[in-house]
Amino acid sequence: MRTIFLFLLAIFMVSCGMENKINENNKISKPLPIRDIVIVNTIDSLKLKFQTPDIERIEMGVRQVADFWTSEDGTDEDFQNFCIENFINDKDELDSAFVTIQKNFEVLNGHFNKISLALKFKQHIDEGEMNPLDLMFGGYEPSSNLQSDLFKNKIAFYILLNFPHYSLDEKNTIGDNWTARQWAYARVGDLFSSRVPADLSLEFGDLNNKCDNYIANYNIYMGNIIDNKTNAKFPEDMKLISHWNLRDEIKSNYNAENGLNKQKMIYTIMKRIINQEIPENVINNKDLKWDPAENKVFQNDKEIQFKPEPDTRYQYMIDNFKMLSAMDKYNPFYQTYIDRKFKEEMEMPFEEVEKIFIELLSSEQSKKIGELIEKRLGRKLEPFDIWYDGFKSRSTISDEHLTKLTSSKYKDNIAFQNDLPNILVKLGFTKEKAMYLADKIVVDASRGAGHAWGAQMKGEKAHLRSRIGKNGMDYKGYNIALHEFGHNVEQTFSLYNVPEYMISGVPNTAFTEAMAFLFQQRDMKVLGLANTNEETEYLHTLDSYWSAFEIMGVSLVDMYAWKWLYDNPNANAKELKENVIRISKEVWNKYYAPIFNSKDEEILGIYSHMISYPLYLAAYPIGHLIEFQLEQNLKDKPFGAEIERMTTIGRVTPKDWMKKAVSNELSPKPLIEMAKKSIEYFSNK
Ligand SMILES: [Zn+2]
């Protein structure tokens, strides 16, 4: 232990020494890019080196290396020599390089993942007291230096030189006919798309923490809310975090006493937050009373002066923009954060996602569902009815009864583990496949609500983390456990049974979630209580539609706000605020106002994701649509075999995956069509 520590200290001292020297001489203060003339010379030399040079790959490869090479990596001559010595012109040689890369990335990812799992064990698993040291180890990310190491030892440059990076457009067109091996080559070409300096990454990490903290402490003490007009009263000890709890409280007041007035009050609070008129001192403060309608603050029943929150919400968005756009120049393939989110991460272009959302938002079924909700509520729609949740098909069996069932069945994680093969057989997997899967999944009792942590190399197991109380697994825990189990099955098939390691997985997080929901939806069936009839399906359709309808508008606001930021890079928080509000109202007026009969509502700007997870929101509605299309496809097919077929397609683009999985494009049409049928069913009732 001591020797290791000394060794690390020595390295640290050496690197400090070097930096001082550089600063002293002031020669290499900033790394310089490779000059164009050097690139051209290198390409020419390589063309001469081979009898039948692969000209296209030579040009692309050398330019890719130049995109990332700086004077810190070596001189012009070093660059040229590196390219000439390491470019592979021969196909068989290239394939053997690919095999080495693929094998070693499985080794790296697999082992780093294994270390992370082990270091976070105390943090995740419900076993004994946790102390600060456990948290310190849990927070350590063992692979955090991997990328920069691979640039330093030139492996990254070797890959950039020999494996072209294909744009999303190219993947979606020429990728059509690619074999699994060709896809795997393309994924190697995706490995190094960014080289953000460590200090910038660290700074962004810091900002991220601050944003998380700001959001995590944005609580409203509802017991302190005064409403003189309608007497909407909330429980004394109720503390709601914005926006999640505020939104869910609106949902849970549909059948409550004085519910409508309470919902209206919550919406008033939301508007004060969006407009930043909320008194700064009522946020996360249980000592002051607040009348949101009049916007007055009271201490010991005496009105006091206050300052509104100083646009902090929007300042964080500006800070995020500044930091993320500062990274643009270190991402030669995706030069804006918008492109990195949509084209690189999601692999769906911004415009395509926007088009899909608008198609559903402006479909006439949206208006018809709105009318149906009005009928069910017996009143005109209010803006917050975007969160109407009366289409949830509630079981006729009480939660209590269900908990009795699940907790006696699953007293601990071992009991659930032992039942995995049974569950799979009930879902429609063959006995053989059920054993195969169950053998690769471990069930642990988790501290939190639960999660699924997949393996990253063959030979390792996926972990299903589920909360199991002293009295066994309650129904809610069981329902979540089935969701996580769905993730585990996907993780296992898509690691073990995909033809090439480089394409293990599914296209993006929306696909993983869709898979998990397919399992979660079948929780009653597994308990032997399935009561799916026509009506449940129709209700489920309307519920999916209305959730998609809500979150698509919210996502559009997030997306348009980022477009505006890129067009106005020097904007301040006040200007951003005005424009987010303007965008929220515009999206509302275009797609919601015709249904809700009210104009200029800013409700779509309330989501906290805009501050903490910029541009993440669009993944939710895409997930809804995928789930719906997968569900439709499963209707007349054996569940187990279909899940296996779909999860072994691998990580191709969403477009290609959908074609292979359901012979169709990702589209809102199936949901819109089915919604039409559902509306007809309920109108005739
Ligand atoms: Zn999930």
XYZ file of C-alpha atoms and ligand atoms in Angstrom:
686
model
C 0.000 0.000 0.000
C 2.769 2.364 1.034
C 4.862 1.729 -2.074
C 1.893 2.409 -4.324
C 1.277 5.687 -2.593
C 4.913 6.747 -2.953
C 4.909 5.776 -6.585
C 1.848 7.952 -7.266
C 3.407 10.809 -5.364
C 6.532 10.534 -7.502
C 4.519 10.758 -10.707
C 2.672 13.728 -9.336
C 5.911 15.498 -8.506
C 7.397 14.790 -11.889
C 4.431 16.182 -13.740
C 4.376 19.282 -11.526
C 8.024 19.842 -12.244
C 7.460 19.632 -15.965
C 4.672 22.115 -15.910
C 6.757 24.635 -14.048
C 9.491 24.326 -16.581
C 7.098 24.907 -19.462
C 5.682 27.996 -17.831
C 9.130 29.271 -17.006
C 10.348 29.140 -20.575
C 6.902 30.195 -21.750
C 7.477 28.285 -24.954
C 4.602 25.832 -25.059
C 1.932 27.746 -23.219
C -0.885 26.605 -25.506
C -0.918 23.441 -27.627
C -1.041 24.187 -31.351
C -2.909 22.236 -34.037
C -1.213 20.530 -36.977
C -0.726 22.818 -39.978
C -2.550 22.087 -43.210
C 0.604 21.736 -45.279
C 1.832 18.962 -42.974
C -1.468 17.123 -43.387
C -1.278 17.311 -47.174
C 2.357 16.158 -47.216
C 1.512 13.222 -44.977
C -1.374 12.158 -47.193
C 0.855 12.356 -50.282
C 3.608 10.314 -48.657
C 1.123 7.619 -47.668
C -0.319 7.451 -51.171
C 3.187 6.839 -52.466
C 3.979 4.203 -49.861
C 1.514 1.589 -51.141
C 1.124 0.005 -54.541
C -2.680 0.274 -54.445
C -3.336 2.816 -51.725
C -6.785 3.013 -50.101
C -6.990 6.713 -50.958
C -10.299 7.507 -49.303
C -9.287 5.955 -45.995
C -5.845 7.582 -46.098
C -7.309 11.056 -46.493
C -9.953 10.536 -43.848
C -7.600 8.866 -41.385
C -4.836 11.472 -41.555
C -7.349 14.284 -41.187
C -8.958 12.556 -38.224
C -5.596 12.276 -36.462
C -4.902 15.945 -37.255
C -8.275 16.925 -35.745
C -7.034 15.812 -32.338
C -3.238 16.073 -32.514
C -1.670 19.065 -30.812
C 1.925 20.117 -30.270
C 1.727 18.341 -26.919
C 1.436 15.023 -28.774
C 4.568 15.659 -30.802
C 6.116 17.788 -33.538
C 4.966 17.977 -37.156
C 7.564 15.363 -37.951
C 6.307 13.070 -35.180
C 2.795 13.423 -36.593
C 3.926 12.546 -40.091
C 6.000 9.575 -38.955
C 3.193 8.282 -36.790
C 0.747 8.304 -39.686
C 3.144 6.741 -42.157
C 4.218 3.980 -39.788
C 0.764 3.078 -38.511
C -1.636 3.360 -41.407
C -2.921 -0.101 -42.382
C -3.588 -0.429 -46.090
C -4.245 -4.165 -46.182
C -7.766 -5.468 -45.441
C -6.716 -8.576 -43.514
C -4.281 -6.632 -41.403
C -7.005 -4.102 -40.685
C -9.328 -6.878 -39.593
C -6.785 -8.321 -37.228
C -6.289 -4.821 -35.747
C -10.061 -4.621 -35.307
C -10.154 -7.958 -33.487
C -7.445 -6.761 -31.098
C -9.222 -3.466 -30.447
C -12.571 -5.161 -29.882
C -11.096 -7.732 -27.502
C -9.165 -5.147 -25.506
C -12.045 -2.725 -25.181
C -14.107 -5.531 -23.716
C -11.255 -6.116 -21.268
C -11.047 -2.424 -20.354
C -14.777 -1.694 -20.121
C -15.538 -4.987 -18.451
C -12.934 -4.639 -15.724
C -13.482 -0.953 -15.041
C -17.179 -1.722 -14.702
C -16.358 -4.551 -12.318
C -14.226 -2.224 -10.188
C -16.986 0.404 -10.088
C -19.543 -2.182 -9.030
C -17.291 -3.383 -6.232
C -16.369 0.110 -4.999
C -20.003 1.207 -4.927
C -21.157 -1.978 -3.208
C -21.705 -0.441 0.238
C -23.382 2.567 -1.307
C -25.855 0.502 -3.305
C -26.475 -2.576 -1.226
C -28.501 -2.616 1.938
C -25.914 -4.209 4.197
C -24.911 -2.547 7.431
C -23.964 1.047 8.191
C -22.337 3.187 5.547
C -19.551 5.570 6.539
C -17.956 8.568 4.787
C -15.086 6.434 3.505
C -17.551 4.160 1.692
C -18.947 7.223 -0.036
C -15.470 8.430 -0.968
C -14.620 5.109 -2.603
C -18.074 4.940 -4.168
C -17.599 8.340 -5.743
C -14.273 7.390 -7.306
C -14.499 6.746 -11.042
C -11.709 4.285 -11.916
C -11.904 4.869 -15.678
C -11.856 8.661 -15.492
C -8.374 8.913 -16.993
C -8.807 6.209 -19.590
C -9.566 8.507 -22.495
C -6.661 10.830 -21.862
C -4.336 7.849 -21.305
C -5.319 6.381 -24.654
C -4.507 9.679 -26.345
C -1.195 9.854 -24.511
C -0.097 6.341 -25.469
C -1.345 6.979 -29.044
C -3.884 4.126 -29.137
C -6.585 6.747 -29.782
C -4.581 8.123 -32.716
C -4.020 4.626 -34.082
C -7.773 4.072 -34.103
C -8.507 7.511 -35.575
C -5.987 6.862 -38.337
C -7.423 3.510 -39.370
C -11.131 3.570 -38.626
C -13.139 6.346 -40.290
C -15.824 8.037 -38.290
C -19.146 7.931 -40.135
C -21.643 10.731 -39.671
C -25.189 9.877 -38.618
C -26.325 10.588 -42.142
C -23.837 8.096 -43.554
C -24.763 5.477 -40.966
C -28.410 5.907 -41.852
C -27.843 5.599 -45.591
C -24.853 3.398 -46.411
C -25.283 1.574 -43.098
C -28.448 0.017 -44.476
C -26.563 -2.925 -45.890
C -23.804 -3.206 -43.328
C -23.029 -6.558 -41.749
C -22.579 -6.769 -37.994
C -18.813 -6.618 -38.535
C -19.125 -3.459 -40.618
C -21.257 -1.876 -37.922
C -18.622 -2.872 -35.396
C -15.949 -1.130 -37.507
C -18.130 1.991 -37.545
C -18.490 1.833 -33.755
C -14.699 1.679 -33.428
C -14.708 4.848 -35.525
C -17.008 6.420 -32.920
C -14.710 5.669 -29.981
C -12.810 8.951 -30.034
C -14.971 11.886 -30.997
C -13.973 14.281 -28.257
C -10.893 15.394 -26.365
C -12.012 17.923 -23.796
C -9.153 19.189 -21.582
C -9.263 17.758 -18.078
C -9.637 21.126 -16.349
C -12.675 22.001 -18.454
C -14.267 18.628 -17.678
C -13.580 19.137 -13.986
C -15.088 22.595 -14.075
C -18.179 21.234 -15.771
C -18.409 18.508 -13.141
C -18.404 21.233 -10.495
C -21.132 23.170 -12.255
C -23.142 19.998 -12.607
C -22.957 19.462 -8.857
C -24.077 23.027 -8.241
C -27.048 22.626 -10.590
C -28.013 19.338 -8.939
C -27.762 20.967 -5.576
C -29.858 23.945 -6.625
C -32.569 21.635 -7.940
C -32.382 19.165 -5.041
C -32.963 21.975 -2.543
C -35.722 23.746 -4.414
C -38.462 22.791 -1.972
C -41.723 24.530 -1.298
C -43.144 24.115 2.219
C -46.787 23.587 1.373
C -47.967 23.833 4.975
C -46.866 27.483 4.832
C -48.902 28.348 1.766
C -51.662 30.847 2.444
C -54.696 30.986 0.213
C -57.279 33.429 1.452
C -59.528 33.150 -1.558
C -60.281 29.458 -1.891
C -58.869 28.099 1.323
C -56.800 25.463 -0.424
C -54.912 23.853 2.424
C -52.021 21.450 2.305
C -50.782 19.173 5.087
C -48.605 20.965 7.649
C -45.486 18.881 6.995
C -45.773 18.666 3.208
C -42.560 19.631 1.428
C -42.612 19.519 -2.368
C -39.607 19.642 -4.671
C -39.977 21.522 -7.935
C -41.039 20.381 -10.440
C -41.459 16.650 -9.741
C -43.453 16.750 -6.501
C -45.423 19.836 -7.518
C -46.504 18.076 -10.694
C -47.317 14.826 -8.888
C -49.349 16.715 -6.290
C -51.457 18.109 -9.133
C -51.922 14.547 -10.379
C -53.002 13.237 -7.010
C -55.596 15.968 -6.454
C -57.999 14.901 -9.183
C -60.311 13.223 -6.757
C -59.353 15.026 -3.563
C -61.401 17.400 -1.466
C -61.005 20.973 -2.719
C -58.663 19.350 -5.264
C -59.236 21.797 -8.092
C -58.361 24.795 -5.916
C -55.253 23.048 -4.691
C -54.248 22.314 -8.261
C -54.778 25.951 -9.190
C -52.649 27.055 -6.267
C -49.816 24.749 -7.318
C -49.977 26.134 -10.825
C -49.727 29.672 -9.419
C -46.588 28.585 -7.548
C -45.149 27.116 -10.752
C -45.754 30.355 -12.614
C -43.978 32.316 -9.880
C -40.998 29.983 -10.303
C -40.924 30.193 -14.102
C -41.229 33.981 -14.018
C -38.771 34.194 -11.114
C -41.199 36.271 -9.082
C -40.987 33.728 -6.277
C -39.652 35.341 -3.085
C -36.099 34.085 -2.705
C -36.540 33.512 1.014
C -39.492 31.123 0.737
C -37.479 28.579 -1.248
C -36.549 25.694 1.033
C -37.536 27.720 4.091
C -40.033 26.440 6.612
C -40.078 29.607 8.718
C -41.983 31.935 6.390
C -45.543 31.890 5.164
C -46.295 32.740 1.554
C -49.404 33.817 -0.309
C -48.512 32.951 -3.929
C -51.623 34.537 -5.479
C -50.926 37.940 -3.927
C -47.177 37.217 -3.740
C -46.836 38.335 -0.121
C -44.544 36.918 2.555
C -45.295 36.736 6.283
C -43.155 36.159 9.326
C -44.977 35.533 12.593
C -48.163 36.680 10.830
C -46.636 40.045 9.925
C -46.067 40.870 6.265
C -42.398 41.401 5.442
C -40.519 42.768 2.423
C -38.845 40.305 0.115
C -36.571 40.076 -2.922
C -37.657 37.845 -5.794
C -35.276 35.059 -6.808
C -32.701 36.887 -8.982
C -33.157 34.790 -12.163
C -30.917 32.083 -10.647
C -32.798 29.406 -12.584
C -31.811 30.987 -15.883
C -28.300 31.876 -14.746
C -27.635 28.142 -14.303
C -28.868 27.508 -17.826
C -26.520 30.225 -19.102
C -23.637 28.707 -17.121
C -24.389 25.302 -18.650
C -24.468 26.800 -22.104
C -21.170 28.646 -21.603
C -19.411 25.531 -20.373
C -20.862 23.118 -22.918
C -20.299 25.428 -25.864
C -16.712 25.960 -24.667
C -16.287 22.226 -25.367
C -17.427 22.613 -28.973
C -13.964 23.088 -30.379
C -12.772 19.848 -28.771
C -15.484 17.897 -30.581
C -14.576 18.054 -34.266
C -17.288 15.609 -35.394
C -20.159 17.198 -33.444
C -19.469 20.859 -33.044
C -22.441 21.941 -30.945
C -23.964 20.519 -27.790
C -27.237 20.169 -29.703
C -25.511 17.910 -32.237
C -23.772 15.939 -29.508
C -27.090 15.265 -27.787
C -29.149 14.490 -30.867
C -26.800 13.248 -33.584
C -24.159 11.605 -31.422
C -25.912 10.375 -28.284
C -29.465 9.786 -29.428
C -28.525 9.273 -33.086
C -31.661 11.061 -34.205
C -31.283 14.539 -35.718
C -32.926 17.465 -33.934
C -35.185 18.174 -36.913
C -36.416 14.591 -37.100
C -37.288 14.514 -33.401
C -39.014 17.880 -33.732
C -41.030 16.603 -36.691
C -42.170 13.499 -34.807
C -43.280 15.613 -31.836
C -45.176 18.083 -33.980
C -46.939 15.269 -35.802
C -48.440 13.966 -32.580
C -48.997 17.369 -30.976
C -50.976 18.677 -33.918
C -52.883 15.472 -34.625
C -56.636 15.863 -34.333
C -56.651 13.038 -31.808
C -55.033 15.404 -29.288
C -58.088 17.636 -29.437
C -60.440 14.664 -29.184
C -58.687 13.285 -26.114
C -58.890 16.775 -24.611
C -62.650 16.690 -25.137
C -62.847 13.250 -23.585
C -60.970 14.502 -20.509
C -63.320 17.472 -20.244
C -66.234 15.081 -20.295
C -64.683 12.864 -17.635
C -63.825 15.831 -15.414
C -67.148 17.565 -15.945
C -65.452 20.934 -16.373
C -63.430 22.981 -18.878
C -59.762 22.088 -19.181
C -57.185 23.957 -17.108
C -53.550 24.276 -18.310
C -52.326 21.839 -15.628
C -54.605 19.139 -17.041
C -51.627 18.288 -19.234
C -50.965 16.101 -16.186
C -54.417 14.493 -16.117
C -53.888 10.951 -14.938
C -57.379 9.493 -15.076
C -56.476 7.052 -17.837
C -54.422 4.877 -15.521
C -56.055 1.488 -15.496
C -56.092 0.752 -11.814
C -56.252 -2.791 -10.686
C -59.409 -3.948 -9.007
C -57.233 -5.651 -6.428
C -56.019 -3.406 -3.621
C -52.329 -2.609 -3.148
C -52.542 -4.141 0.288
C -53.677 -7.455 -1.064
C -51.011 -7.393 -3.752
C -48.339 -6.601 -1.184
C -49.507 -9.560 0.879
C -48.976 -11.721 -2.168
C -45.567 -10.383 -3.177
C -44.115 -10.123 0.314
C -44.982 -13.683 1.201
C -43.551 -14.869 -2.087
C -40.380 -12.785 -1.925
C -39.128 -12.613 1.644
C -35.612 -11.660 0.520
C -33.413 -11.213 -2.545
C -32.625 -14.938 -2.648
C -36.308 -15.788 -2.992
C -36.630 -13.419 -5.927
C -33.388 -14.746 -7.430
C -34.692 -18.308 -7.243
C -37.911 -17.305 -8.927
C -36.263 -15.621 -11.951
C -36.577 -18.707 -14.213
C -40.257 -19.073 -13.269
C -40.970 -15.432 -13.999
C -39.351 -15.763 -17.401
C -41.341 -18.882 -18.250
C -44.563 -17.114 -17.247
C -43.594 -14.252 -19.535
C -43.186 -16.701 -22.400
C -39.526 -17.672 -22.501
C -38.625 -21.309 -23.009
C -37.302 -23.152 -19.975
C -33.893 -23.382 -21.557
C -33.662 -19.629 -22.270
C -35.033 -18.880 -18.817
C -32.212 -20.861 -17.201
C -29.660 -19.303 -19.531
C -30.732 -15.774 -18.537
C -31.294 -16.400 -14.837
C -27.784 -17.810 -14.613
C -26.381 -14.424 -15.704
C -28.391 -12.165 -13.380
C -27.781 -11.593 -9.664
C -30.443 -10.111 -7.388
C -29.217 -7.795 -4.596
C -31.206 -5.986 -1.918
C -30.696 -2.301 -2.658
C -30.645 0.769 -0.447
C -32.469 2.950 -2.982
C -35.615 2.303 -5.008
C -33.714 -0.085 -7.275
C -31.729 -0.144 -10.486
C -30.246 -2.523 -13.014
C -26.507 -2.595 -13.559
C -25.385 -4.581 -16.559
C -22.070 -6.327 -17.121
C -19.633 -4.993 -19.708
C -17.814 -8.171 -20.557
C -18.824 -11.746 -21.128
C -18.326 -13.955 -18.109
C -19.708 -11.290 -15.759
C -23.265 -11.015 -14.481
C -25.868 -8.266 -14.581
C -27.152 -7.015 -11.223
C -30.786 -6.516 -10.358
C -31.035 -4.167 -7.396
C -34.374 -4.148 -5.701
C -35.649 -2.771 -2.451
C -36.784 -5.490 -0.088
C -38.065 -4.463 3.328
C -37.957 -6.395 6.590
C -41.332 -7.884 5.741
C -40.417 -8.860 2.215
C -40.955 -7.226 -1.146
C -44.017 -4.975 -1.286
C -46.065 -4.631 -4.447
C -44.462 -1.323 -5.475
C -41.019 -2.850 -5.040
C -42.053 -5.893 -7.048
C -43.378 -3.689 -9.859
C -40.059 -1.819 -10.004
C -38.137 -5.086 -9.772
C -39.854 -6.324 -12.928
C -38.855 -3.093 -14.689
C -35.236 -3.609 -13.647
C -35.432 -7.272 -14.620
C -36.424 -6.117 -18.118
C -33.262 -4.022 -18.219
C -31.216 -7.027 -17.086
C -32.632 -9.311 -19.761
C -31.884 -6.693 -22.402
C -28.385 -6.140 -20.963
C -27.665 -9.866 -20.977
C -28.891 -10.714 -24.462
C -27.368 -7.572 -25.936
C -23.973 -8.396 -24.436
C -23.791 -12.169 -24.813
C -25.742 -12.762 -27.996
C -24.947 -9.772 -30.186
C -22.530 -10.913 -32.907
C -19.804 -8.311 -32.200
C -18.854 -6.788 -28.841
C -18.486 -3.322 -30.378
C -22.217 -3.241 -31.109
C -23.409 -4.653 -27.789
C -26.407 -2.808 -26.351
C -29.346 -0.997 -27.899
C -29.324 2.333 -29.800
C -29.943 4.703 -26.868
C -31.483 5.008 -23.393
C -35.011 5.429 -24.761
C -34.755 1.881 -26.160
C -33.525 0.404 -22.872
C -36.403 2.044 -21.044
C -38.942 0.825 -23.595
C -37.673 -2.734 -23.057
C -37.919 -2.403 -19.287
C -41.497 -1.118 -19.527
C -42.513 -4.176 -21.553
C -41.634 -6.301 -18.521
C -43.116 -3.912 -15.971
C -46.445 -3.842 -17.833
C -46.730 -7.593 -17.359
C -46.341 -7.636 -13.580
C -49.920 -8.808 -12.937
C -49.655 -11.534 -15.530
C -46.581 -12.898 -13.757
C -48.540 -12.935 -10.499
C -51.215 -14.931 -12.289
C -53.700 -12.069 -11.980
C -53.815 -10.767 -15.524
C -57.054 -9.019 -16.213
C -56.178 -7.418 -19.508
C -59.275 -6.787 -21.496
C -60.075 -4.471 -24.345
C -60.685 -1.593 -21.991
C -57.294 -1.871 -20.249
C -55.587 -1.644 -23.604
C -57.582 1.395 -24.668
C -56.912 3.102 -21.360
C -53.229 2.332 -21.651
C -53.181 3.838 -25.140
C -54.828 7.063 -23.993
C -52.507 7.260 -21.006
C -49.431 6.830 -23.240
C -50.748 9.359 -25.704
C -51.498 12.021 -23.109
C -48.096 11.538 -21.411
C -46.376 11.852 -24.782
C -48.510 14.874 -25.618
C -47.428 16.591 -22.399
C -43.720 15.801 -22.455
C -43.295 16.539 -26.164
C -44.272 20.171 -25.576
C -41.954 20.375 -22.592
C -39.125 18.921 -24.710
C -39.738 21.366 -27.539
C -39.313 24.263 -25.099
C -35.982 22.796 -23.960
C -34.866 22.271 -27.571
C -35.878 25.721 -28.798
C -34.261 27.363 -25.765
C -30.940 25.763 -26.758
C -31.322 26.897 -30.352
C -31.928 30.404 -29.039
C -28.851 30.206 -26.809
C -26.637 29.248 -29.745
C -28.092 32.162 -31.708
C -27.575 34.525 -28.767
C -24.373 33.327 -27.094
C -23.894 36.520 -25.085
C -27.366 36.632 -23.573
C -27.720 37.272 -19.856
C -30.059 35.490 -17.445
C -32.812 38.077 -17.756
C -32.834 37.857 -21.544
C -32.863 34.073 -21.423
C -35.756 34.158 -18.969
C -37.787 36.391 -21.247
C -37.108 34.116 -24.175
C -37.798 30.817 -22.411
C -41.126 32.304 -21.356
C -41.762 33.532 -24.895
C -40.911 30.073 -26.309
C -43.106 28.328 -23.715
C -46.032 30.524 -24.662
C -45.435 30.079 -28.382
C -45.356 26.281 -28.121
C -48.449 26.467 -25.946
C -50.334 28.768 -28.310
C -49.503 26.605 -31.297
C -50.336 23.128 -30.015
C -52.156 23.411 -26.684
C -54.248 26.586 -26.808
C -56.676 25.152 -29.393
C -57.419 22.282 -27.000
C -57.311 24.119 -23.685
C -58.998 27.332 -24.820
C -56.521 29.523 -22.985
C -53.629 31.457 -24.475
C -50.145 32.470 -23.327
C -49.612 29.830 -20.650
C -45.989 29.298 -19.595
C -46.516 25.926 -17.863
C -44.265 24.024 -20.317
C -41.219 25.846 -18.911
C -41.365 24.344 -15.407
C -39.244 21.203 -15.797
C -36.064 21.074 -13.705
C -34.291 18.963 -16.317
C -33.620 22.169 -18.260
C -31.227 23.157 -15.479
C -29.753 19.840 -14.417
C -29.958 17.647 -17.521
C -30.028 19.966 -20.534
C -31.615 18.444 -23.633
C -32.396 15.155 -21.915
C -36.189 15.540 -21.981
C -36.689 14.446 -25.588
C -35.658 10.901 -24.654
C -38.870 10.402 -22.644
C -41.457 10.794 -25.421
C -39.237 8.885 -27.841
C -39.237 6.085 -25.258
C -43.055 6.186 -25.102
C -43.311 5.834 -28.875
C -40.822 2.974 -29.064
C -42.574 1.107 -26.270
C -45.871 1.466 -28.059
C -44.474 0.191 -31.351
C -42.755 -2.753 -29.658
C -45.969 -3.613 -27.817
C -47.896 -3.593 -31.111
C -45.293 -5.830 -32.691
C -45.467 -8.305 -29.793
C -49.215 -8.752 -30.048
C -49.294 -11.860 -32.207
C -45.806 -13.150 -31.457
C -44.188 -15.216 -28.700
C -42.846 -12.726 -26.126
C -39.619 -14.539 -25.204
C -38.423 -15.254 -28.727
C -39.250 -11.730 -29.898
C -37.444 -10.066 -26.996
C -34.410 -12.204 -27.733
C -34.529 -11.373 -31.441
C -34.847 -7.638 -30.835
C -32.228 -7.364 -28.097
C -29.637 -9.162 -30.202
C -29.827 -6.743 -33.139
C -27.186 -4.647 -31.419
C -26.324 -0.974 -31.244
C -27.060 0.175 -34.766
C -28.821 3.532 -35.325
C -32.414 3.932 -34.064
C -33.597 4.059 -37.660
C -31.911 0.801 -38.619
C -32.874 -0.875 -35.345
C -36.581 -0.086 -35.725
C -36.552 -1.421 -39.254
C -34.941 -4.644 -38.091
C -37.081 -4.928 -34.939
C -40.574 -3.953 -36.093
C -40.162 -3.522 -39.873
C -41.145 0.094 -39.508
C -39.775 3.532 -38.804
C -39.963 5.147 -35.404
C -43.185 7.078 -35.746
C -46.117 8.418 -33.732
C -48.568 7.029 -36.302
C -49.317 3.686 -34.590
C -50.060 5.499 -31.307
C -52.243 8.071 -33.084
C -54.145 5.317 -34.921
C -54.747 3.305 -31.778
C -55.759 6.456 -29.905
C -58.440 7.000 -32.509
C -59.894 3.558 -31.787
C -59.698 4.145 -28.046
C -61.516 7.472 -28.295
C -64.270 5.819 -30.333
C -64.583 3.099 -27.718
C -65.014 5.559 -24.851
C -67.286 7.929 -26.797
C -69.724 5.104 -27.352
C -69.737 4.104 -23.721
Zn -35.454 2.028 -16.310
